[in-house]
Coordinates of C-alpha atoms and ligand atoms in Angstrom, one line a residue:
Chain A
F1440 CA -14.7 18.2 2.5
L1441 CA -16.7 15.4 3.8
G1442 CA -19.5 16.6 1.7
L1443 CA -17.4 16.6 -1.4
Q1444 CA -16.1 13.3 -0.6
A1445 CA -19.8 11.9 -0.3
L1446 CA -20.8 13.5 -3.5
A1447 CA -17.8 12.2 -5.4
Q1448 CA -18.5 8.7 -3.9
S1449 CA -22.2 9.0 -4.9
A1450 CA -21.7 10.0 -8.4
P1451 CA -18.3 8.3 -10.0
L1452 CA -17.8 8.2 -13.6
P1453 CA -19.7 11.4 -14.6
S1454 CA -18.4 11.3 -18.3
W1455 CA -20.2 7.8 -18.8
N1456 CA -23.6 7.3 -20.1
D1457 CA -25.8 5.0 -17.9
G1458 CA -25.3 1.5 -19.6
P1459 CA -23.8 -1.9 -19.3
A1460 CA -20.4 -0.6 -19.6
K1461 CA -20.6 1.8 -16.8
Q1462 CA -22.6 -0.7 -14.9
A1463 CA -20.0 -3.4 -15.2
I1464 CA -17.2 -1.1 -13.8
L1465 CA -19.5 0.1 -10.8
D1466 CA -20.6 -3.4 -10.1
F1467 CA -17.0 -4.7 -10.1
V1468 CA -15.8 -2.3 -7.7
R1469 CA -18.7 -2.7 -5.3
E1470 CA -18.3 -6.3 -5.5
T1471 CA -14.5 -6.3 -4.9
T1472 CA -14.5 -4.0 -2.2
D1473 CA -17.5 -4.7 0.0
P1474 CA -16.2 -6.9 2.9
A1475 CA -19.5 -8.6 3.0
S1476 CA -19.6 -9.7 -0.7
P1477 CA -18.3 -13.2 -1.7
K1478 CA -16.1 -11.6 -4.3
F1479 CA -14.4 -9.4 -1.9
V1480 CA -10.6 -8.7 -2.6
P1481 CA -8.4 -7.5 0.3
A1482 CA -7.1 -4.0 -0.4
A1483 CA -3.6 -4.8 -0.6
E1484 CA -4.4 -7.3 -3.6
R1485 CA -6.5 -5.1 -5.8
I1486 CA -4.6 -4.7 -9.1
A1487 CA -5.9 -3.0 -12.3
T1488 CA -3.9 -2.9 -15.7
F1489 CA -4.4 -0.7 -18.6
D1490 CA -3.0 -0.6 -22.1
Q1491 CA -2.3 2.9 -23.2
D1492 CA -2.5 3.7 -26.8
G1493 CA -6.3 3.7 -27.8
T1494 CA -7.3 2.7 -24.2
L1495 CA -6.1 5.7 -22.2
W1496 CA -5.2 8.2 -25.1
V1497 CA -5.6 8.7 -28.8
E1498 CA -3.4 6.3 -30.9
Q1499 CA -4.5 7.5 -34.4
P1500 CA -3.4 8.3 -37.1
M1501 CA 0.1 6.9 -35.6
Y1502 CA 1.3 5.9 -32.0
T1503 CA 2.7 8.9 -30.3
Q1504 CA 5.9 7.3 -29.4
V1505 CA 6.5 6.6 -33.2
I1506 CA 6.1 10.3 -34.0
F1507 CA 8.5 11.1 -31.3
C1508 CA 10.9 8.5 -32.7
L1509 CA 10.6 9.8 -36.3
A1510 CA 11.1 13.3 -35.1
K1511 CA 14.4 12.0 -33.5
V1512 CA 15.8 10.4 -36.7
P1513 CA 17.7 13.7 -37.9
A1514 CA 19.4 14.0 -34.6
V1515 CA 20.3 10.4 -34.5
V1516 CA 21.7 10.5 -38.2
A1517 CA 23.7 13.6 -37.5
K1518 CA 25.6 11.5 -34.8
R1519 CA 25.6 8.5 -37.1
P1520 CA 26.1 9.5 -40.8
D1521 CA 26.4 5.9 -41.8
L1522 CA 22.7 5.5 -41.4
K1523 CA 21.7 8.5 -43.8
D1524 CA 21.5 6.3 -47.0
V1525 CA 20.1 3.2 -45.2
E1526 CA 16.3 2.4 -45.2
P1527 CA 14.4 3.2 -43.4
F1528 CA 16.1 6.3 -42.3
R1529 CA 16.5 7.6 -45.7
T1530 CA 12.6 7.5 -46.1
V1531 CA 12.1 9.3 -42.9
L1532 CA 14.9 11.8 -43.7
S1533 CA 13.1 12.3 -47.0
G1534 CA 10.1 14.0 -45.2
N1535 CA 7.8 12.3 -47.9
R1536 CA 4.7 11.8 -45.7
A1537 CA 3.2 9.1 -47.9
A1538 CA 6.2 6.9 -48.0
I1539 CA 6.7 7.2 -44.3
A1540 CA 3.2 6.1 -43.5
K1541 CA 3.9 3.0 -45.6
L1542 CA 6.8 2.0 -43.4
S1543 CA 6.3 -1.8 -42.1
T1544 CA 6.5 -2.8 -38.4
A1545 CA 9.9 -4.2 -39.0
D1546 CA 11.1 -0.7 -40.4
L1547 CA 9.4 1.0 -37.5
E1548 CA 11.1 -1.3 -35.0
K1549 CA 14.4 -0.4 -36.6
I1550 CA 13.8 3.2 -36.0
V1551 CA 12.6 2.9 -32.5
A1552 CA 15.8 0.7 -31.6
A1553 CA 18.1 3.4 -33.0
T1554 CA 16.4 6.4 -31.6
L1555 CA 15.6 5.0 -28.1
S1556 CA 19.3 3.9 -27.2
G1557 CA 22.8 5.0 -26.9
M1558 CA 22.1 7.8 -24.2
S1559 CA 21.7 7.8 -20.5
V1560 CA 18.6 7.1 -19.0
E1561 CA 18.2 10.6 -17.6
A1562 CA 19.1 12.2 -21.0
F1563 CA 16.6 10.0 -22.6
R1564 CA 14.0 11.2 -20.0
A1565 CA 14.8 15.0 -20.5
E1566 CA 14.3 14.4 -24.2
A1567 CA 11.0 12.7 -23.9
E1568 CA 9.6 15.2 -21.4
A1569 CA 10.9 18.1 -23.6
W1570 CA 9.2 16.7 -26.6
I1571 CA 5.9 15.5 -25.2
A1572 CA 5.6 19.3 -23.4
T1573 CA 5.3 20.8 -26.8
A1574 CA 4.6 18.4 -29.7
K1575 CA 0.9 18.6 -30.8
H1576 CA -1.6 16.0 -32.4
P1577 CA -2.2 16.6 -36.1
K1578 CA -5.9 16.3 -36.0
F1579 CA -6.8 18.1 -32.9
G1580 CA -3.8 20.7 -32.7
R1581 CA -3.5 20.0 -29.0
L1582 CA -0.8 18.5 -26.7
Y1583 CA -1.0 14.6 -26.9
T1584 CA -1.1 14.7 -23.1
D1585 CA -4.5 16.5 -23.5
L1586 CA -5.8 13.6 -25.6
T1587 CA -6.3 11.3 -22.8
Y1588 CA -9.9 10.0 -22.6
L1589 CA -11.8 11.5 -19.6
P1590 CA -14.0 8.6 -19.0
M1591 CA -10.9 6.6 -18.6
Q1592 CA -9.3 8.9 -16.2
E1593 CA -12.4 8.5 -14.2
V1594 CA -12.0 4.8 -14.2
L1595 CA -8.5 5.2 -12.9
S1596 CA -9.5 7.5 -10.2
H1597 CA -12.6 5.5 -9.1
L1598 CA -10.5 2.5 -8.9
R1599 CA -7.7 4.2 -6.9
A1600 CA -10.3 5.8 -4.6
N1601 CA -11.4 2.1 -3.9
G1602 CA -7.8 0.9 -2.9
Y1603 CA -6.8 -0.2 -6.4
K1604 CA -3.3 -0.1 -7.6
T1605 CA -3.3 1.2 -11.2
F1606 CA -0.7 0.0 -13.7
I1607 CA -0.2 0.9 -17.2
V1608 CA 0.7 -2.2 -19.4
T1609 CA 1.8 -0.9 -22.8
G1610 CA 3.2 -2.1 -26.0
G1611 CA 5.0 1.4 -26.0
G1612 CA 8.3 2.1 -24.8
Q1613 CA 8.4 1.7 -21.0
D1614 CA 10.8 4.8 -20.4
F1615 CA 8.9 6.9 -22.8
V1616 CA 5.6 6.4 -21.0
R1617 CA 7.4 6.8 -17.6
A1618 CA 8.4 10.3 -18.4
Y1619 CA 5.0 11.4 -18.2
A1620 CA 2.6 8.8 -16.6
Q1621 CA 2.7 10.5 -13.1
R1622 CA 1.7 14.0 -14.4
V1623 CA -0.8 12.7 -16.9
Y1624 CA -2.4 9.6 -15.2
G1625 CA -1.1 9.8 -11.5
I1626 CA 0.8 6.7 -12.3
P1627 CA 4.2 6.4 -10.9
P1628 CA 7.3 5.0 -13.0
E1629 CA 7.4 1.6 -11.1
Q1630 CA 3.7 1.1 -12.0
V1631 CA 4.5 1.4 -16.0
V1632 CA 5.0 -1.9 -17.6
G1633 CA 6.0 -1.3 -21.2
T1634 CA 8.2 -2.9 -23.8
A1635 CA 11.7 -2.5 -22.5
G1636 CA 15.3 -2.5 -23.9
G1637 CA 18.2 -3.4 -21.7
T1638 CA 20.4 -0.7 -19.9
K1639 CA 24.1 -1.1 -19.3
F1640 CA 25.7 0.0 -16.0
G1641 CA 29.1 1.8 -16.3
Y1642 CA 31.1 4.8 -15.4
G1643 CA 31.5 8.0 -17.3
K1644 CA 34.7 9.9 -18.0
D1645 CA 34.3 11.6 -14.7
G1646 CA 33.9 8.3 -12.9
R1647 CA 30.2 8.7 -12.0
P1648 CA 28.0 5.6 -12.7
V1649 CA 26.0 5.8 -15.7
L1650 CA 23.0 3.7 -17.0
T1651 CA 23.0 3.7 -20.8
K1652 CA 20.3 2.5 -22.9
E1653 CA 20.7 -0.3 -25.3
P1654 CA 18.9 -1.5 -28.4
R1655 CA 18.8 -5.1 -27.0
L1656 CA 15.0 -5.9 -26.4
L1657 CA 14.2 -7.4 -22.9
L1658 CA 10.4 -7.4 -23.0
N1659 CA 8.0 -7.0 -26.1
D1660 CA 5.1 -6.1 -24.0
N1661 CA 2.4 -6.8 -26.4
F1662 CA 0.1 -10.0 -27.4
A1663 CA 1.6 -12.7 -25.0
G1664 CA 4.1 -10.5 -23.9
K1665 CA 1.6 -8.6 -21.9
P1666 CA 0.7 -11.4 -19.3
E1667 CA 4.5 -12.3 -19.4
G1668 CA 5.4 -8.5 -18.6
I1669 CA 2.8 -8.5 -15.9
H1670 CA 4.3 -11.6 -14.1
L1671 CA 7.6 -10.1 -14.6
M1672 CA 6.9 -6.6 -13.2
I1673 CA 3.9 -7.1 -11.1
G1674 CA 4.1 -10.7 -10.1
R1675 CA 0.2 -11.3 -9.9
R1676 CA -2.9 -11.6 -12.0
P1677 CA -4.8 -8.4 -12.2
N1678 CA -8.3 -8.3 -10.9
A1679 CA -9.2 -5.8 -13.8
A1680 CA -7.8 -5.2 -17.5
F1681 CA -8.4 -2.5 -20.0
G1682 CA -7.5 -2.7 -23.5
N1683 CA -8.5 -1.9 -27.2
S1684 CA -6.9 -4.3 -29.6
T1685 CA -5.5 -7.7 -30.5
G1686 CA -2.4 -6.7 -28.5
D1687 CA -4.5 -7.0 -25.3
R1688 CA -6.1 -10.4 -26.0
Q1689 CA -3.9 -12.5 -23.9
M1690 CA -3.8 -9.8 -21.0
L1691 CA -7.6 -10.1 -20.8
E1692 CA -7.6 -13.8 -21.2
Y1693 CA -5.1 -14.0 -18.5
T1694 CA -6.9 -11.6 -16.2
R1695 CA -10.2 -13.5 -16.6
A1696 CA -8.7 -16.9 -16.1
G1697 CA -8.4 -15.9 -12.3
T1698 CA -11.0 -16.7 -9.6
G1699 CA -13.6 -14.4 -8.3
A1700 CA -14.7 -11.1 -10.0
R1701 CA -12.5 -10.2 -12.9
L1702 CA -13.1 -7.4 -15.1
A1703 CA -12.2 -7.4 -18.6
M1704 CA -13.0 -4.4 -21.0
L1705 CA -12.1 -3.4 -24.5
V1706 CA -12.4 0.3 -26.0
L1707 CA -14.2 0.2 -29.5
H1708 CA -13.4 3.2 -31.5
D1709 CA -16.7 3.9 -33.3
D1710 CA -16.9 7.7 -33.0
A1711 CA -15.5 9.1 -36.3
T1712 CA -17.0 12.4 -35.3
R1713 CA -15.4 13.1 -31.8
E1714 CA -12.4 10.8 -32.3
F1715 CA -11.9 8.1 -34.9
A1716 CA -13.6 5.1 -36.2
Y1717 CA -11.8 1.8 -36.8
G1718 CA -11.9 -1.8 -36.1
P1719 CA -12.4 -3.7 -38.6
A1720 CA -14.9 -5.2 -35.9
Q1721 CA -18.5 -4.5 -36.5
G1722 CA -18.0 -3.1 -40.0
L1723 CA -15.6 -0.2 -39.0
P1724 CA -12.8 0.7 -41.4
D1725 CA -9.5 -1.5 -41.0
S1726 CA -6.6 0.0 -39.3
K1727 CA -3.1 -1.3 -38.7
V1728 CA -2.9 0.9 -35.7
G1729 CA -4.9 -0.4 -32.8
T1730 CA -6.5 -3.3 -34.8
F1731 CA -9.7 -4.6 -33.2
P1732 CA -10.9 -7.4 -35.3
Q1733 CA -14.3 -9.1 -35.3
P1734 CA -13.1 -12.3 -33.7
L1735 CA -11.7 -10.4 -30.9
F1736 CA -15.1 -8.8 -30.5
D1737 CA -16.8 -12.3 -30.7
E1738 CA -14.6 -13.8 -28.1
A1739 CA -15.3 -10.6 -25.9
K1740 CA -19.1 -11.4 -26.3
A1741 CA -18.8 -15.2 -25.8
K1742 CA -16.5 -14.7 -22.6
G1743 CA -18.4 -12.0 -20.9
W1744 CA -15.9 -9.3 -21.5
T1745 CA -17.4 -5.7 -21.9
V1746 CA -16.9 -3.8 -25.1
I1747 CA -17.0 0.0 -24.5
S1748 CA -18.6 1.8 -27.3
M1749 CA -17.0 5.3 -27.3
K1750 CA -19.8 6.6 -29.3
S1751 CA -22.8 5.7 -26.9
D1752 CA -20.9 4.9 -23.6
W1753 CA -19.0 8.2 -23.3
K1754 CA -20.7 11.5 -22.7
R1755 CA -17.5 13.3 -23.2
I1756 CA -14.4 12.0 -24.6
F1757 CA -11.8 14.7 -23.8
A1758 CA -11.7 17.1 -20.7
F1759 CA -11.2 20.0 -23.1
E1760 CA -14.8 19.3 -24.5
P1761 CA -17.3 22.1 -23.6
Chain B
F1058 CA -3.7 5.3 20.0
L1059 CA -2.2 8.8 19.4
G1060 CA -0.1 8.3 22.4
L1061 CA 1.3 5.0 20.9
Q1062 CA 2.0 6.7 17.7
A1063 CA 3.8 9.5 19.4
L1064 CA 5.9 7.1 21.3
A1065 CA 6.7 5.0 18.0
Q1066 CA 7.9 8.1 16.4
S1067 CA 9.9 9.2 19.5
A1068 CA 11.9 6.0 19.5
P1069 CA 12.3 4.5 16.2
L1070 CA 14.9 1.7 15.6
P1071 CA 14.7 0.1 19.2
S1072 CA 16.9 -2.8 18.5
W1073 CA 19.9 -0.4 17.3
N1074 CA 22.6 0.9 19.8
D1075 CA 23.2 4.5 19.6
G1076 CA 26.2 5.2 17.1
P1077 CA 26.9 6.2 13.7
A1078 CA 24.9 3.8 11.8
K1079 CA 21.7 4.5 13.6
Q1080 CA 22.3 8.1 13.4
A1081 CA 22.9 8.0 9.7
I1082 CA 19.6 6.3 9.3
L1083 CA 17.6 8.9 11.4
D1084 CA 19.4 11.7 9.9
F1085 CA 18.6 10.6 6.4
V1086 CA 14.9 10.1 7.2
R1087 CA 14.7 13.5 9.0
E1088 CA 16.5 15.4 6.2
T1089 CA 14.5 14.0 3.4
T1090 CA 10.9 14.2 4.9
D1091 CA 11.2 17.7 6.7
P1092 CA 9.8 20.1 4.2
A1093 CA 11.8 22.9 5.6
S1094 CA 14.8 20.8 4.7
P1095 CA 17.0 21.7 1.7
K1096 CA 17.3 17.9 1.2
F1097 CA 13.5 17.3 1.2
V1098 CA 12.2 14.5 -1.1
P1099 CA 8.4 14.7 -2.1
A1100 CA 6.6 11.8 -0.5
A1101 CA 5.7 10.3 -3.9
E1102 CA 9.3 10.1 -4.8
R1103 CA 10.8 8.2 -1.8
I1104 CA 12.4 4.9 -2.7
A1105 CA 14.5 2.5 -0.7
T1106 CA 15.8 -0.7 -1.9
F1107 CA 17.1 -3.5 0.1
D1108 CA 19.3 -6.6 -0.7
Q1109 CA 18.0 -9.6 1.0
D1110 CA 20.5 -12.5 1.6
G1111 CA 22.7 -11.2 4.3
T1112 CA 20.9 -7.8 4.5
L1113 CA 17.5 -8.8 5.5
W1114 CA 18.0 -12.3 6.5
V1115 CA 20.6 -14.9 7.2
E1116 CA 22.7 -16.2 4.2
Q1117 CA 24.9 -18.6 5.7
P1118 CA 25.9 -21.6 5.4
M1119 CA 24.2 -21.4 2.1
Y1120 CA 21.7 -19.0 0.3
T1121 CA 18.2 -20.3 1.3
Q1122 CA 17.0 -20.5 -2.3
V1123 CA 19.9 -22.8 -3.2
I1124 CA 18.9 -25.1 -0.3
F1125 CA 15.2 -25.0 -1.7
C1126 CA 16.6 -25.8 -5.2
L1127 CA 18.7 -28.7 -3.9
A1128 CA 15.7 -30.0 -2.0
K1129 CA 13.6 -30.0 -5.2
V1130 CA 16.3 -32.2 -7.3
P1131 CA 14.9 -35.5 -6.7
A1132 CA 11.4 -34.4 -7.8
V1133 CA 13.0 -32.8 -10.9
V1134 CA 14.9 -35.8 -11.7
A1135 CA 12.0 -38.1 -11.1
K1136 CA 10.3 -36.4 -14.0
R1137 CA 13.4 -35.9 -16.2
P1138 CA 15.3 -39.4 -15.6
D1139 CA 18.1 -38.3 -18.2
L1140 CA 19.5 -35.9 -15.6
K1141 CA 20.0 -38.6 -13.0
D1142 CA 23.7 -39.5 -14.2
V1143 CA 24.5 -35.9 -15.3
E1144 CA 26.6 -33.6 -13.0
P1145 CA 25.7 -31.6 -11.0
F1146 CA 22.6 -33.4 -10.4
R1147 CA 24.3 -36.8 -9.7
T1148 CA 26.3 -35.1 -6.8
V1149 CA 23.3 -33.6 -5.4
L1150 CA 21.4 -36.9 -5.5
S1151 CA 24.4 -38.6 -3.7
G1152 CA 23.7 -36.6 -0.6
N1153 CA 27.2 -36.2 0.0
R1154 CA 27.2 -33.0 2.0
A1155 CA 30.9 -32.2 1.4
A1156 CA 30.6 -32.6 -2.3
I1157 CA 27.5 -30.6 -2.6
A1158 CA 29.1 -27.8 -0.6
K1159 CA 31.9 -27.6 -3.2
L1160 CA 29.7 -27.3 -6.1
S1161 CA 30.7 -24.3 -8.3
T1162 CA 28.5 -21.2 -9.0
A1163 CA 28.0 -22.5 -12.6
D1164 CA 26.7 -25.9 -11.2
L1165 CA 24.3 -24.1 -8.8
E1166 CA 23.1 -22.1 -11.7
K1167 CA 22.3 -25.2 -13.6
I1168 CA 20.4 -26.7 -10.6
V1169 CA 18.6 -23.4 -10.1
A1170 CA 17.5 -23.2 -13.8
A1171 CA 16.3 -26.8 -13.8
T1172 CA 14.4 -26.7 -10.6
L1173 CA 12.8 -23.2 -11.0
S1174 CA 11.4 -23.8 -14.4
G1175 CA 8.8 -26.1 -16.4
M1176 CA 6.0 -25.5 -14.1
S1177 CA 3.2 -22.8 -13.9
V1178 CA 3.7 -19.6 -12.0
E1179 CA 1.0 -20.7 -9.6
A1180 CA 2.5 -24.3 -9.1
F1181 CA 5.8 -22.8 -8.4
R1182 CA 4.4 -20.2 -5.9
A1183 CA 2.6 -23.0 -4.1
E1184 CA 5.9 -25.0 -4.0
A1185 CA 7.9 -22.2 -2.5
E1186 CA 5.2 -21.3 0.0
A1187 CA 5.0 -25.0 1.2
W1188 CA 8.6 -25.3 1.5
I1189 CA 9.3 -22.0 3.3
A1190 CA 6.6 -22.7 5.7
T1191 CA 8.3 -25.7 7.2
A1192 CA 12.1 -25.8 6.1
K1193 CA 14.4 -25.1 9.1
H1194 CA 17.8 -23.6 9.3
P1195 CA 20.7 -26.0 10.2
K1196 CA 22.4 -24.0 12.8
F1197 CA 19.3 -22.1 14.5
G1198 CA 16.7 -25.0 14.0
R1199 CA 14.2 -22.4 13.2
L1200 CA 12.2 -21.3 10.2
Y1201 CA 14.2 -19.4 7.7
T1202 CA 11.5 -16.7 7.8
D1203 CA 12.3 -16.2 11.6
L1204 CA 15.8 -15.4 10.6
T1205 CA 15.2 -12.0 9.5
Y1206 CA 17.3 -9.3 11.2
L1207 CA 15.0 -7.2 13.5
P1208 CA 17.1 -4.0 13.2
M1209 CA 16.5 -4.2 9.3
Q1210 CA 12.9 -4.8 9.7
E1211 CA 12.6 -1.8 11.9
V1212 CA 14.5 0.2 9.2
L1213 CA 11.8 -1.0 6.6
S1214 CA 9.2 0.1 9.2
H1215 CA 10.7 3.4 10.0
L1216 CA 11.2 4.1 6.1
R1217 CA 7.5 3.1 5.4
A1218 CA 6.2 5.1 8.3
N1219 CA 8.0 8.2 6.7
G1220 CA 6.6 7.7 3.2
Y1221 CA 9.3 5.6 1.7
K1222 CA 8.3 2.8 -0.7
T1223 CA 10.6 -0.3 0.3
F1224 CA 11.6 -2.6 -2.5
I1225 CA 13.9 -5.8 -2.3
V1226 CA 16.4 -5.9 -5.0
T1227 CA 18.0 -9.4 -4.6
G1228 CA 20.3 -11.6 -6.5
G1229 CA 17.9 -14.4 -5.5
G1230 CA 14.9 -15.6 -7.6
Q1231 CA 12.4 -12.9 -8.0
D1232 CA 9.6 -15.5 -8.0
F1233 CA 10.9 -17.5 -4.8
V1234 CA 11.2 -14.2 -2.9
R1235 CA 7.7 -13.0 -3.8
A1236 CA 6.2 -16.1 -2.4
Y1237 CA 6.8 -14.6 1.1
A1238 CA 8.1 -11.2 1.0
Q1239 CA 4.5 -9.7 1.8
R1240 CA 4.0 -12.0 4.9
V1241 CA 7.8 -11.7 6.1
Y1242 CA 8.7 -8.0 5.2
G1243 CA 5.4 -6.3 4.3
I1244 CA 6.6 -5.9 0.8
P1245 CA 4.2 -6.8 -2.2
P1246 CA 5.2 -8.8 -5.1
E1247 CA 5.5 -5.9 -7.5
Q1248 CA 8.0 -4.3 -5.1
V1249 CA 10.3 -7.4 -5.4
V1250 CA 13.1 -7.1 -7.8
G1251 CA 15.1 -10.2 -8.3
T1252 CA 16.9 -12.3 -10.6
A1253 CA 14.2 -13.3 -13.4
G1254 CA 13.8 -16.2 -15.7
G1255 CA 11.2 -15.5 -18.6
T1256 CA 7.8 -17.1 -18.5
K1257 CA 5.9 -18.3 -21.7
F1258 CA 2.1 -17.6 -22.2
G1259 CA 0.2 -20.5 -23.5
Y1260 CA -3.0 -22.5 -23.1
G1261 CA -3.5 -25.6 -21.0
K1262 CA -5.4 -28.7 -22.1
D1263 CA -8.6 -27.3 -20.8
G1264 CA -8.0 -24.1 -23.0
R1265 CA -7.2 -22.0 -19.9
P1266 CA -4.3 -19.5 -20.2
V1267 CA -1.1 -20.6 -18.4
L1268 CA 2.2 -18.8 -17.9
T1269 CA 5.0 -21.4 -17.7
K1270 CA 8.3 -20.6 -16.0
E1271 CA 11.2 -21.1 -18.4
P1272 CA 14.9 -21.5 -17.9
R1273 CA 15.7 -18.4 -20.1
L1274 CA 17.4 -15.7 -17.9
L1275 CA 15.9 -12.3 -18.3
L1276 CA 17.7 -10.4 -15.3
N1277 CA 20.7 -11.5 -13.5
D1278 CA 20.0 -9.0 -10.5
N1279 CA 23.4 -9.0 -9.1
F1280 CA 26.4 -6.7 -9.5
A1281 CA 25.8 -4.2 -12.3
G1282 CA 22.4 -6.3 -12.8
K1283 CA 21.1 -4.5 -9.7
P1284 CA 20.8 -0.8 -11.0
E1285 CA 19.8 -2.3 -14.4
G1286 CA 17.2 -4.1 -12.6
I1287 CA 16.3 -1.2 -10.5
H1288 CA 15.8 0.9 -13.8
L1289 CA 13.8 -1.8 -15.5
M1290 CA 11.5 -2.6 -12.5
I1291 CA 11.3 0.7 -10.6
G1292 CA 12.4 3.3 -13.2
R1293 CA 14.1 5.7 -10.6
R1294 CA 17.2 6.0 -8.6
P1295 CA 16.7 5.0 -5.0
N1296 CA 17.3 7.5 -2.2
A1297 CA 18.4 4.8 -0.1
A1298 CA 20.1 1.5 -0.6
F1299 CA 21.1 -1.3 1.7
G1300 CA 23.4 -4.4 0.9
N1301 CA 26.2 -6.5 2.4
S1302 CA 28.5 -7.7 -0.4
T1303 CA 30.2 -7.3 -3.7
G1304 CA 27.0 -7.9 -5.4
D1305 CA 25.6 -4.7 -4.1
R1306 CA 28.5 -2.5 -4.9
Q1307 CA 27.1 -1.1 -8.1
M1308 CA 23.6 -0.4 -6.5
L1309 CA 25.1 1.6 -3.8
E1310 CA 27.3 3.5 -6.4
Y1311 CA 24.2 4.2 -8.5
T1312 CA 22.2 5.3 -5.6
R1313 CA 24.9 7.7 -4.1
A1314 CA 25.4 9.1 -7.6
G1315 CA 22.1 11.1 -7.3
T1316 CA 21.7 14.6 -6.0
G1317 CA 20.5 15.4 -2.5
A1318 CA 20.7 13.1 0.4
R1319 CA 21.3 9.6 -0.4
L1320 CA 22.0 6.8 2.1
A1321 CA 24.1 3.9 1.4
M1322 CA 24.7 1.1 3.9
L1323 CA 26.6 -2.3 4.0
V1324 CA 25.9 -4.8 6.9
L1325 CA 29.3 -6.4 7.9
H1326 CA 28.8 -9.9 9.5
D1327 CA 31.4 -9.5 12.5
D1328 CA 29.2 -11.5 15.0
A1329 CA 30.2 -15.2 15.1
T1330 CA 28.5 -15.6 18.5
R1331 CA 25.0 -14.5 17.5
E1332 CA 25.0 -14.9 13.8
F1333 CA 28.1 -15.5 11.4
A1334 CA 31.6 -13.9 11.0
Y1335 CA 32.8 -13.4 7.5
G1336 CA 34.3 -10.8 5.1
P1337 CA 37.3 -11.2 4.3
A1338 CA 37.2 -7.5 5.1
Q1339 CA 38.6 -6.4 8.4
G1340 CA 40.3 -9.8 8.8
L1341 CA 37.1 -11.6 9.1
P1342 CA 37.2 -15.1 7.7
D1343 CA 36.8 -15.5 3.8
S1344 CA 33.5 -16.7 2.4
K1345 CA 32.1 -17.5 -1.0
V1346 CA 28.6 -16.7 0.1
G1347 CA 28.1 -13.0 0.8
T1348 CA 31.6 -12.0 0.1
F1349 CA 32.4 -8.4 1.7
P1350 CA 36.1 -7.9 0.6
Q1351 CA 38.5 -5.3 1.9
P1352 CA 38.2 -3.1 -1.3
L1353 CA 34.6 -2.7 -0.6
F1354 CA 35.0 -1.7 3.0
D1355 CA 37.6 0.8 1.7
E1356 CA 35.2 2.2 -0.9
A1357 CA 32.5 2.6 1.7
K1358 CA 34.7 4.5 4.0
A1359 CA 36.0 6.7 1.1
K1360 CA 32.9 7.5 -0.4
G1361 CA 30.9 8.3 2.9
W1362 CA 28.8 5.2 3.0
T1363 CA 28.0 3.6 6.2
V1364 CA 29.1 0.2 7.4
I1365 CA 26.7 -1.5 9.8
S1366 CA 28.6 -3.7 12.5
M1367 CA 26.3 -6.5 13.5
K1368 CA 28.2 -6.9 16.7
S1369 CA 28.3 -3.3 18.0
D1370 CA 25.4 -1.7 16.2
W1371 CA 22.5 -4.2 16.8
K1372 CA 21.2 -4.8 20.2
R1373 CA 19.2 -7.7 19.2
I1374 CA 19.6 -9.4 16.0
F1375 CA 16.4 -11.7 15.8
A1376 CA 12.9 -11.3 17.1
F1377 CA 13.2 -14.4 19.0
E1378 CA 15.9 -13.5 21.3
P1379 CA 15.0 -12.8 24.7
Ligands
LIG1155 CA1 -3.8 -0.3 -27.6
LIG1156 CA1 23.6 -10.2 0.0

């Protein structure tokens, strides 16, 4: 056992190629955990935050939660027939894939609000657990939960092995991600910060207390909402933050504005063969899902953040690869 | 060391008198942590929530945070002279203690909103830390942080020693309590759930990111807001919950509505000699601070919650007692 532990400690991040990205992580962990280092951080204060979609798992061609919400539309309309002829529900029910792909962010937000509310928190969790246990990705033909990035799972493990408390800070729905975060990432519900609606406490017909999910938005955990959500839910500035798009910019800026060693990393999807290629930074194809524009790339370079190239920094992307 | 550990385990809760309250805690911990017990809870799922004012520390004659806010009024009015002649600020500035004591909840909320917003989260934290480090209680003449209940500190320790993650769930301000919760209770900021205002992410004159506290209320963590706040911030139902007033009723109901062993306890302040006596349950004097009415007492008895009598269940109340 001690031999294995020593081995694990001597060779962390095995799915990473040697290079500046891997080195930045190793250096950060060493500097902040060595009591002799001027950048030492006490164990109780070590906080690392991770965006989920596009940072910990695949987000193309559409965010997993959006696919979950779209799949729920028929059941929601069955309970609320008044929505049948109302957009964007009519388009979703039509099954017209091209039209569905063109829905605006505002349309998707209407669908999310309608499908993620109106049930007890337990009923929602059971639905989310059941769906994620069987739904498969259109390109890979695998469970979404198999599509987490092995190199990032290794970062989570390496940080935790060195006393860091790891949090997900996602623009996705907090309750949705909490349904599988422990099993998939080893991250408990209370360490998942996400976009959150309100709940309403009341009593069921049997007199038992019930928390019902409401469409009312409490926290839009994206862009400036990420540092605001971090303050609300965690209450301190992260030492390290990982993202992949414009929605993570403010979280990384906030993280780096702290004193001492502060790690800020962005995953660049530049591997069309093994995953997807999109930016539009660095001449990659544009995308409205997980947009990584050139100004964000330039800001990263100017401020000493590290951009991770999936193509050159990651030896393996998925655990299922040979 | 092993001998000390064995001793600690053989005699938990030393400041408690033997009786049903102490026994309820010991039984709950044993039943939920013994793998052979039908009520066993896996270590990763053990959650306990504690109200603060009146449950973990003294709340009479006025909530500590309110005293902090009142003390800040002159500084706030210096920056915003328009408030000088506006109620309730005028009353506070008058220094008339009787009039200040009569301020309504709505007045106090105005004072809280004005004094807890408009500065960066770091500036607020520094103010709160500085104040709590020196302010003293009018009756005891001691730091507020010396006025935590030793028996409850022992409950926190006993639960943590048995794998429970302990949370504060307070109607008080989340950022205020976070300023000292680690030092005073061993509870880190991310495990403090409280009444919370929004923050706004922006940039200072030097271009550095700043989170500014806003008066906008995000979570009123009292009454039904407690289970709602628990779902928002923790994401699962507690196994054990501790409170002392009507503001905790829904949290205890929600906790007990779960399956398996669920501990619900209420502290009754019935010791005028060593602390304060108020209810009005059980014929104790009425109080608008920390109200514990007879119907709450009756609900506790009917539902198998445990009422802790400070007078008879606690051998010592404060660590400074001889
Ligand atoms: Ca993302
Ligand atoms: Ca209380």
